[in-house]
Structure formats: C-alpha cells, structure tokens
Coordinates of C-alpha atoms in Angstrom, one line a residue:
Chain A
M266 CA 18.8 -40.7 -74.0
K267 CA 19.0 -37.1 -75.4
S268 CA 17.3 -34.5 -73.3
K269 CA 15.2 -33.4 -76.2
S270 CA 13.8 -36.8 -76.7
F271 CA 13.3 -37.1 -72.9
F272 CA 11.1 -34.1 -72.8
K273 CA 9.2 -35.2 -75.9
N274 CA 8.8 -38.7 -74.7
N275 CA 5.2 -39.2 -73.7
D276 CA 5.4 -42.9 -72.7
A277 CA 4.8 -43.3 -69.0
V278 CA 5.5 -46.1 -66.5
A279 CA 3.3 -49.2 -66.3
I280 CA -0.1 -48.7 -64.7
S281 CA 0.8 -51.0 -61.8
L282 CA 4.0 -49.1 -61.1
G283 CA 2.1 -45.8 -61.5
F284 CA -0.3 -46.9 -58.9
I285 CA 2.5 -47.9 -56.5
L286 CA 4.2 -44.5 -57.0
T287 CA 0.9 -42.6 -56.5
F288 CA 0.1 -44.6 -53.4
A289 CA 3.6 -44.1 -52.0
I290 CA 3.5 -40.4 -52.6
T291 CA 0.1 -40.1 -51.1
V292 CA 1.2 -42.0 -48.0
I293 CA 4.3 -39.9 -47.6
V294 CA 2.4 -36.6 -48.1
F295 CA -0.3 -37.6 -45.7
T296 CA 2.3 -38.7 -43.0
A297 CA 4.2 -35.5 -43.5
L298 CA 0.9 -33.6 -43.1
I299 CA 0.0 -35.4 -39.9
I300 CA 3.5 -35.0 -38.4
S301 CA 3.5 -31.3 -39.2
F302 CA 0.1 -30.8 -37.8
Y303 CA 1.2 -32.5 -34.6
S304 CA 4.3 -30.3 -34.2
L305 CA 2.2 -27.3 -35.1
T306 CA -0.2 -28.2 -32.2
Q307 CA 2.8 -28.5 -29.9
Y308 CA 4.2 -25.2 -31.1
M309 CA 0.9 -23.5 -30.7
E310 CA 0.6 -24.9 -27.2
K311 CA 3.9 -23.5 -26.2
S312 CA 3.4 -20.1 -27.7
A313 CA -0.1 -19.9 -26.2
M314 CA 1.5 -20.7 -22.8
R315 CA 4.1 -18.0 -23.3
E316 CA 1.5 -15.5 -24.2
N317 CA -0.5 -16.5 -21.2
F318 CA 2.4 -16.3 -18.9
K319 CA 3.2 -12.9 -20.2
M320 CA -0.3 -11.7 -19.5
I321 CA -0.5 -13.3 -16.0
G322 CA 3.0 -11.9 -15.2
G323 CA 2.0 -8.4 -16.3
G324 CA -1.1 -8.5 -14.3
L325 CA 0.6 -9.9 -11.2
S326 CA 3.4 -7.3 -11.4
A327 CA 0.7 -4.5 -11.7
K328 CA -1.0 -5.9 -8.6
I329 CA 2.2 -6.0 -6.6
T330 CA 3.0 -2.5 -7.7
A331 CA -0.5 -1.3 -6.7
V332 CA -0.1 -2.8 -3.2
D333 CA 3.4 -1.3 -2.9
T334 CA 2.1 2.1 -4.0
L335 CA -0.6 2.0 -1.3
V336 CA 2.0 1.0 1.3
N337 CA 4.3 3.8 0.2
F338 CA 1.5 6.3 0.2
T339 CA 0.4 5.3 3.8
N340 CA 4.0 5.4 5.0
S341 CA 4.6 8.8 3.5
N342 CA 1.6 10.0 5.4
S343 CA 3.1 8.5 8.6
G344 CA 0.1 6.2 8.7
I345 CA -0.2 2.5 9.6
V346 CA -1.4 -0.3 7.3
N347 CA -3.7 -2.3 9.6
M348 CA -4.7 -4.6 6.8
L349 CA -4.0 -4.8 3.1
E350 CA -4.9 -7.8 1.1
Y351 CA -5.2 -8.1 -2.7
E352 CA -6.5 -11.4 -3.8
F353 CA -5.6 -12.9 -7.2
S354 CA -6.1 -16.2 -8.8
L355 CA -3.9 -18.1 -11.2
P356 CA -5.4 -20.5 -13.7
E357 CA -4.9 -24.0 -12.5
S358 CA -3.5 -25.0 -15.9
V359 CA -2.5 -23.3 -19.0
A360 CA -2.9 -25.3 -22.3
G361 CA -3.7 -28.3 -20.1
K362 CA -0.4 -28.2 -18.2
T363 CA 0.3 -27.1 -14.7
Y364 CA 3.2 -24.7 -14.0
T365 CA 5.2 -23.0 -11.3
V366 CA 5.7 -19.3 -10.5
N367 CA 8.9 -18.3 -8.8
I368 CA 8.8 -14.7 -7.6
T369 CA 12.3 -13.5 -6.5
N370 CA 13.4 -10.3 -4.9
S371 CA 17.0 -9.8 -6.1
P372 CA 16.5 -9.0 -8.8
Y373 CA 12.7 -8.6 -8.8
R374 CA 11.4 -11.2 -11.2
I375 CA 8.4 -13.4 -11.8
I376 CA 9.5 -16.6 -13.5
F377 CA 6.9 -18.9 -15.0
E378 CA 8.0 -22.4 -15.9
A379 CA 6.1 -25.4 -17.3
D380 CA 7.1 -29.0 -17.9
N381 CA 7.1 -28.6 -21.7
G382 CA 9.9 -26.0 -21.4
A383 CA 7.8 -22.9 -21.8
R384 CA 9.5 -20.2 -19.6
V385 CA 8.7 -16.6 -19.3
V386 CA 10.2 -13.9 -17.1
S387 CA 8.3 -10.8 -16.1
L388 CA 9.8 -7.9 -14.2
F389 CA 8.4 -5.9 -11.3
N390 CA 9.7 -3.5 -8.7
T391 CA 8.8 -2.6 -5.1
S392 CA 10.0 -0.1 -2.6
A393 CA 8.9 -2.2 0.3
N394 CA 10.8 -5.4 1.1
F395 CA 9.3 -8.3 -0.8
I396 CA 9.6 -11.9 0.5
P397 CA 10.4 -14.3 -2.4
V398 CA 8.0 -17.1 -2.9
H399 CA 7.6 -20.2 -5.1
I400 CA 4.0 -21.0 -6.0
Y401 CA 2.4 -23.9 -7.8
S402 CA -0.6 -23.4 -10.1
A403 CA -2.4 -26.4 -8.5
S404 CA -3.6 -24.1 -5.7
E405 CA -5.5 -21.4 -7.5
N406 CA -6.1 -18.5 -5.0
F407 CA -3.5 -16.3 -3.5
A408 CA -3.3 -12.9 -1.9
I409 CA -0.7 -10.2 -1.8
K410 CA -0.4 -8.9 1.8
Y411 CA 1.6 -6.4 3.8
N412 CA 3.1 -7.0 7.1
Q413 CA 3.4 -3.7 9.0
S414 CA 5.8 -5.0 11.7
S415 CA 8.4 -6.3 9.3
S416 CA 7.5 -3.7 6.6
S417 CA 7.4 -6.4 3.9
L418 CA 5.1 -7.6 1.2
Y419 CA 4.4 -11.3 0.9
I420 CA 2.2 -13.7 -1.0
E421 CA 0.0 -16.1 0.8
E422 CA -2.1 -19.0 -0.4
Q423 CA -5.8 -18.6 0.3
Chain B
M1039 CA -1.1 -35.9 -76.4
K1040 CA -2.9 -33.3 -78.4
E1041 CA -6.2 -34.6 -77.3
I1042 CA -5.3 -34.4 -73.6
T1043 CA -4.3 -30.7 -73.8
K1044 CA -7.4 -29.9 -75.8
N1045 CA -9.7 -32.0 -73.6
Q1046 CA -11.8 -29.6 -71.5
D1047 CA -14.2 -32.0 -69.9
A1048 CA -12.6 -31.9 -66.4
Q1049 CA -12.5 -28.2 -65.8
F1050 CA -15.2 -28.4 -63.1
M1051 CA -13.2 -31.1 -61.4
L1052 CA -10.1 -28.9 -61.5
L1053 CA -12.1 -25.9 -60.2
A1054 CA -13.5 -28.1 -57.4
G1055 CA -9.9 -29.2 -56.5
F1056 CA -8.8 -25.7 -56.4
I1057 CA -11.6 -24.6 -54.2
I1058 CA -11.0 -27.5 -51.8
A1059 CA -7.3 -26.5 -51.6
I1060 CA -8.2 -23.0 -50.6
G1061 CA -10.8 -24.3 -48.2
L1062 CA -8.1 -26.4 -46.6
V1063 CA -5.8 -23.5 -46.1
I1064 CA -8.5 -21.4 -44.5
T1065 CA -9.6 -24.2 -42.2
T1066 CA -6.0 -24.7 -41.1
I1067 CA -5.6 -21.0 -40.3
I1068 CA -8.9 -20.9 -38.3
L1069 CA -8.0 -24.2 -36.6
N1070 CA -4.7 -22.6 -35.6
S1071 CA -6.3 -19.7 -33.9
I1072 CA -8.9 -21.9 -32.2
I1073 CA -6.1 -24.1 -30.8
F1074 CA -4.4 -20.9 -29.6
E1075 CA -7.5 -19.5 -28.0
V1076 CA -8.4 -22.7 -26.3
N1077 CA -5.0 -22.7 -24.7
L1078 CA -5.5 -19.2 -23.2
A1079 CA -6.8 -19.3 -19.7
I1080 CA -7.0 -15.7 -18.5
G1081 CA -10.0 -14.7 -16.6
G1082 CA -11.3 -11.2 -15.9
G1083 CA -12.1 -9.6 -12.6
N1084 CA -12.4 -6.3 -10.7
E1085 CA -9.0 -4.6 -10.5
L1086 CA -7.9 -2.4 -7.7
S1087 CA -7.6 1.3 -8.6
K1088 CA -5.0 2.5 -6.2
Y1089 CA -6.0 6.1 -7.0
D1090 CA -9.5 5.3 -5.6
I1091 CA -8.0 4.7 -2.2
I1092 CA -5.5 7.6 -2.4
N1093 CA -8.4 9.8 -3.4
L1094 CA -10.4 8.5 -0.5
V1095 CA -7.6 9.3 1.9
Q1096 CA -7.4 12.8 0.6
L1097 CA -11.1 13.3 0.8
T1098 CA -11.1 12.1 4.4
K1099 CA -8.2 14.5 5.3
D1100 CA -10.1 17.5 3.8
E1101 CA -13.3 16.5 5.6
F1102 CA -11.5 16.2 9.0
R1103 CA -10.1 19.7 8.5
S1104 CA -13.3 21.1 7.4
A1105 CA -15.2 19.4 10.4
Y1106 CA -12.5 20.7 12.8
A1107 CA -13.4 24.2 11.8
N1108 CA -16.7 23.6 13.7
R1109 CA -14.6 23.9 16.9
S1110 CA -16.7 21.4 18.9
I1111 CA -16.1 17.7 19.2
D1112 CA -19.8 17.0 18.9
D1113 CA -20.2 18.9 15.7
F1114 CA -17.0 17.3 14.4
N1115 CA -18.5 13.9 15.1
R1116 CA -21.8 14.8 13.5
Q1117 CA -20.2 16.1 10.3
L1118 CA -18.0 13.0 10.0
N1119 CA -20.9 10.6 10.6
N1120 CA -22.7 12.3 7.8
F1121 CA -19.6 12.1 5.6
N1122 CA -19.2 8.4 6.4
G1123 CA -22.8 7.6 5.6
N1124 CA -22.9 9.5 2.3
L1125 CA -19.5 8.2 1.2
S1126 CA -20.5 4.6 1.9
K1127 CA -23.6 5.1 -0.3
L1128 CA -21.7 6.6 -3.1
Y1129 CA -19.0 3.9 -3.2
A1130 CA -21.6 1.2 -2.8
L1131 CA -22.9 2.3 -6.2
H1132 CA -19.6 1.3 -7.7
G1133 CA -19.6 -2.0 -5.8
E1134 CA -17.0 -0.8 -3.3
G1135 CA -17.4 -0.8 0.5
V1136 CA -16.0 2.1 2.4
N1137 CA -15.9 2.8 6.1
I1138 CA -14.3 5.7 7.8
S1139 CA -13.7 5.8 11.6
W1140 CA -11.9 8.3 13.7
E1141 CA -10.7 9.0 17.2
T1142 CA -10.5 12.4 18.8
S1143 CA -8.7 11.4 22.1
N1144 CA -5.9 14.0 21.5
W1145 CA -8.5 16.7 21.0
N1146 CA -10.6 15.5 24.0
S1147 CA -7.7 15.6 26.4
N1148 CA -6.0 18.7 24.8
R1149 CA -2.8 16.8 23.8
Y1150 CA -1.2 19.1 21.3
A1151 CA 0.7 17.7 18.4
N1152 CA 4.5 17.7 18.3
L1153 CA 6.0 20.6 16.5
T1154 CA 7.6 18.3 14.0
E1155 CA 6.8 18.3 10.3
N1156 CA 4.1 15.7 10.5
G1157 CA 3.1 16.4 14.0
L1158 CA 4.3 13.1 15.4
Q1159 CA 7.1 12.4 17.8
G1160 CA 9.2 10.7 15.2
G1161 CA 8.7 13.3 12.5
K1162 CA 11.3 15.6 11.0
T1163 CA 12.5 17.8 13.8
N1164 CA 14.0 20.7 11.8
W1165 CA 11.7 21.8 9.0
T1166 CA 10.6 24.8 7.1
V1167 CA 7.0 25.8 7.6
I1168 CA 6.7 28.3 4.8
E1169 CA 9.0 30.1 2.3
T1170 CA 8.9 33.5 0.4
V1171 CA 7.0 35.3 3.1
R1172 CA 6.5 39.0 2.9
N1173 CA 4.8 39.6 6.3
S1174 CA 3.5 37.4 8.9
T1175 CA 2.2 37.0 12.5
I1176 CA 3.4 34.0 14.4
R1177 CA 1.5 32.7 17.4
V1178 CA 3.0 29.6 19.2
N1179 CA 1.9 27.9 22.3
V1180 CA 4.7 25.6 23.5
T1181 CA 4.0 23.1 26.3
N1182 CA 7.6 22.5 27.2
P1183 CA 9.8 25.5 26.3
G1184 CA 13.6 25.1 26.1
S1185 CA 15.3 23.8 23.0
F1186 CA 12.5 24.5 20.6
Q1187 CA 13.3 27.5 18.4
I1188 CA 11.8 29.4 15.5
N1189 CA 14.1 30.5 12.8
I1190 CA 13.1 33.3 10.4
S1191 CA 15.7 33.8 7.8
N1192 CA 16.5 35.5 4.5
S1193 CA 19.6 34.0 3.0
A1194 CA 20.7 37.4 1.7
A1195 CA 19.7 39.6 4.5
G1196 CA 20.3 37.8 7.8
S1197 CA 18.0 35.8 10.1
W1198 CA 16.3 36.0 13.5
T1199 CA 16.1 33.0 15.8
V1200 CA 13.7 33.1 18.7
T1201 CA 13.2 30.6 21.6
P1202 CA 9.4 31.0 22.4
G1203 CA 8.0 30.6 25.9
Y1204 CA 4.7 29.1 26.8
N1205 CA 2.7 31.7 24.8
F1206 CA 4.5 33.5 22.1
T1207 CA 3.0 36.0 19.6
A1208 CA 5.0 38.2 17.3
S1209 CA 4.8 40.0 14.0
V1210 CA 8.0 39.6 12.0
T1211 CA 9.5 43.1 11.4
N1212 CA 13.2 42.7 11.9
V1213 CA 14.0 40.4 8.9
T1214 CA 13.9 41.8 5.3
P1215 CA 11.4 39.9 3.2
P1216 CA 11.2 37.5 1.5
Y1217 CA 12.1 35.2 4.3
S1218 CA 11.3 31.6 5.3
I1219 CA 10.0 30.4 8.7
S1220 CA 11.5 27.2 10.1
F1221 CA 11.0 25.2 13.3
I1222 CA 14.1 23.8 15.0
N1223 CA 14.0 20.9 17.5
G1224 CA 10.3 20.4 16.9
A1225 CA 10.5 16.9 18.4
S1226 CA 11.5 18.3 21.8
T1227 CA 8.1 19.7 22.6
S1228 CA 4.4 19.7 21.7
G1229 CA 2.2 22.7 21.2
N1230 CA 0.0 24.5 18.7
Y1231 CA 0.8 27.2 16.3
S1232 CA -0.8 29.5 13.8
I1233 CA 1.1 31.6 11.3
T1234 CA -0.8 34.0 9.1
G1235 CA 0.4 36.5 6.6
N1236 CA 1.0 36.9 2.9
T1237 CA 3.7 35.8 0.5
T1238 CA 5.8 37.8 -1.9
Y1239 CA 3.4 36.8 -4.6
G1240 CA 0.6 38.6 -2.7
K1241 CA -1.2 35.5 -1.6
N1242 CA -2.6 35.2 1.9
F1243 CA -1.7 32.1 3.8
T1244 CA -2.5 30.4 7.1
R1245 CA -0.4 27.6 8.5
A1246 CA -1.8 26.3 11.8
R1247 CA -1.9 23.1 13.7
D1248 CA -3.4 22.1 17.0
Y1249 CA -3.9 18.3 17.2
V1250 CA -3.2 15.1 15.4
L1251 CA -6.4 13.1 15.0
N1252 CA -6.3 9.5 13.7
G1253 CA -8.5 8.5 10.8
S1254 CA -9.0 4.9 9.8
I1255 CA -10.1 4.2 6.3
G1256 CA -11.5 0.8 5.3
F1257 CA -11.9 0.0 1.7
F1258 CA -13.4 -3.3 0.5
M1259 CA -13.9 -4.7 -2.9
S1260 CA -14.5 -8.3 -4.1
R1261 CA -10.8 -8.9 -4.2
I1262 CA -9.3 -6.2 -2.0
R1263 CA -9.5 -5.6 1.7
T1264 CA -7.6 -2.7 3.2
N1265 CA -7.7 -0.7 6.4
L1266 CA -5.3 2.2 6.8
T1267 CA -4.8 4.5 9.7
I1268 CA -3.6 7.9 8.8
P1269 CA -2.7 10.7 11.3
I1270 CA -4.4 13.8 10.2
T1271 CA -3.3 17.2 11.5
V1272 CA -5.9 19.8 12.2
P1273 CA -6.7 22.5 11.3
W1274 CA -4.0 22.3 8.6

C-alpha cells in the first residue's frame, strides 16, 4: 500500500473489531491510571513522612539547643541546675506508620527511620555531653533533662 | 468524510469532554495536596524561650544588687519579697510561673566571698578587676593575709605589687596611668573589696564585692520546668 493511499484511505476496521480495540484501550488506560494513582499515593506518603521528619527533627534540635544554652548559661554563671526538664511529644505515627528516632552523639545526629524506607537525618549540636538514645514513636511523650552530677543531657520517656 | 468534518452537532459534547478533562486535572492536584496534608502530623505547643529565662536571671541579679544597697537583711528580704510577688504576677499573665527564692546565710554570718573572679572557692584565682584606670582608691579587707596580692600594672611604665594585710586602703599614685588592677591568688583567702576611681575615658567606676548570695530561680511553663541556683555577688 502506498503511503498516499494509506492516508487517504477512510475505510476503518469492522465494528466488532473496533469495539474490541476501544474496550482494550479503555481497560489498559484505566489500569494504568489506577496503578499510577496508587504509586502516587505511596510517593506522597513517603514525601509527606520526609517533610514531617524534617520538621520534627528541626523542632527537636531547637529544643535540645535551648536546653543546652540554659545549662551553659547557668554554668558560666557558676550556678547549679537543680532541675531542667523540657517536655516534647512525637506523633505516634506519621502517614499511618510508626517510626524510630535514633539520636546519636558522635556525630550529633537525629535519624528518623520508618518501615517504608523513609529516612531523614537532622543535625544538632550541644556543648554539654549528650547521652545517645533510641526512641520509638509508639510512646509519645518524652522530656529532655539535664543531670548536674554527670553534666550531661539525656532524653527520658514520660 | 466531508460530512463528518462539517458536522457541528457535537460541539457541546466536545466542550463538555474538555471541561471534564480540566476538572479531572484540578481534582487530582487538590487530591494530591489533601493526601499530603492528611499525612502531616505536626502539632503546635508552647515553646520555650531561653531568652525569657536568661532575662529573668539578669533581672534577679540586678534586684539582688539593688536590694543589697539597703544595707539591712530585713530590708533586703522585704524588697525581694516584693519583687518575687510582682514578677510572679507579671509572668502569670503570659502563662508562665516564676518563683524566686534566696538565702542570705553568708551575709548573716559575715562570711565574705573569695577574692576570685566569681567569688567562689573554685573561681579563677588570678584575674583582672579593671583596666585602663586613670586614678583609683583601693580598699581591701582580707581575712587570711599571706599569698594574696594586688597587682597594679602598666605594661609600658612598670607595675606595683602589694600584699595587703587585714585592712588595706591605698590610693594608687606610683604607677603611671592607664593601668590595670589585678588580683593574684584570690582563691587563697576571702574578704571584701571596693575599688573606686575613674578610667582614662573619664568615666567613674566602682568595683566592690562583699558576699556571695544564692538566688534560686524557678520557671514553669506547660512543657518546661526548671530551677536554677545562681550565686550572685553583692554589691557588684
């Protein structure tokens, strides 16, 4: 068949074949749409978790730094910290999934990890010694405290 | 074929199809952000302002020093009681609890501060009290004379080191200004001092210290509980 005649040819396939083709195409497009929507949901879930972890991490490092500043200020005034507690809460789950927070002291990092592979690292710094801790989101309330006798900051579950 | 291209009966259908397509795109975008928002789980809450507490400590220090100027323990206690009451009310308006307590045992039993930088036994033992002095009068009362010395020095024009006895008062005349006044071996003794004079910039100054009083500052918010004890030297 010459190309000219192919472009000018207005005869189509049989109605039954046309129906099958249309149906098949519809099914394929619909399936592709559903699959892409599902993966989009998954992607959104992960990126929402990452955003969340970044926010929680930023907040947590600001809290640790605030406590550290107060300790530092008191020490520089030759004072004693009789009690210093800063409570904070972590959401039990983010995007419907629980997660763990690993706070390390060399280097100073807050590492968030969830089962679906979402992982975010936030940085912080303290001048007082910080005792590393691994916390699980299942218990929601925690407090940053200071121990005067060992001059160290630690996180305790409430 | 010609009829098909010229047939305009279905233009509303086409328009409807187009609108539906745009509608779908918009719905998808909105849905996306809804899914994202639903997944967010950050809650608000009262945050600690560390500057609030630092400010509070500074206020307390100033009040201690101002109250000490009354020269009687009863008046000192009265002024601080007032201060504590008013401060609690002010902070309560912001939803913060504040409590100041103090103890004056050192003052009560005339236990003078160490002659270190911060007035405590473990403080810096060799330290400079003031620099760029033009003229000054030094009065020191040392409880345990011996190794404690006062060094008045001008790096270009020599220095004068004196070992004060129990009561020592002198106007510095034998060192060319500007000079600095330093305490050496301050940890070896306790005592009180008062240095007055003026600097090369023409400003009058007073450096004096009698006692170290302890002030405890309690600060409470919904999520924060803190209690700090700060040694406060008076009158300076």
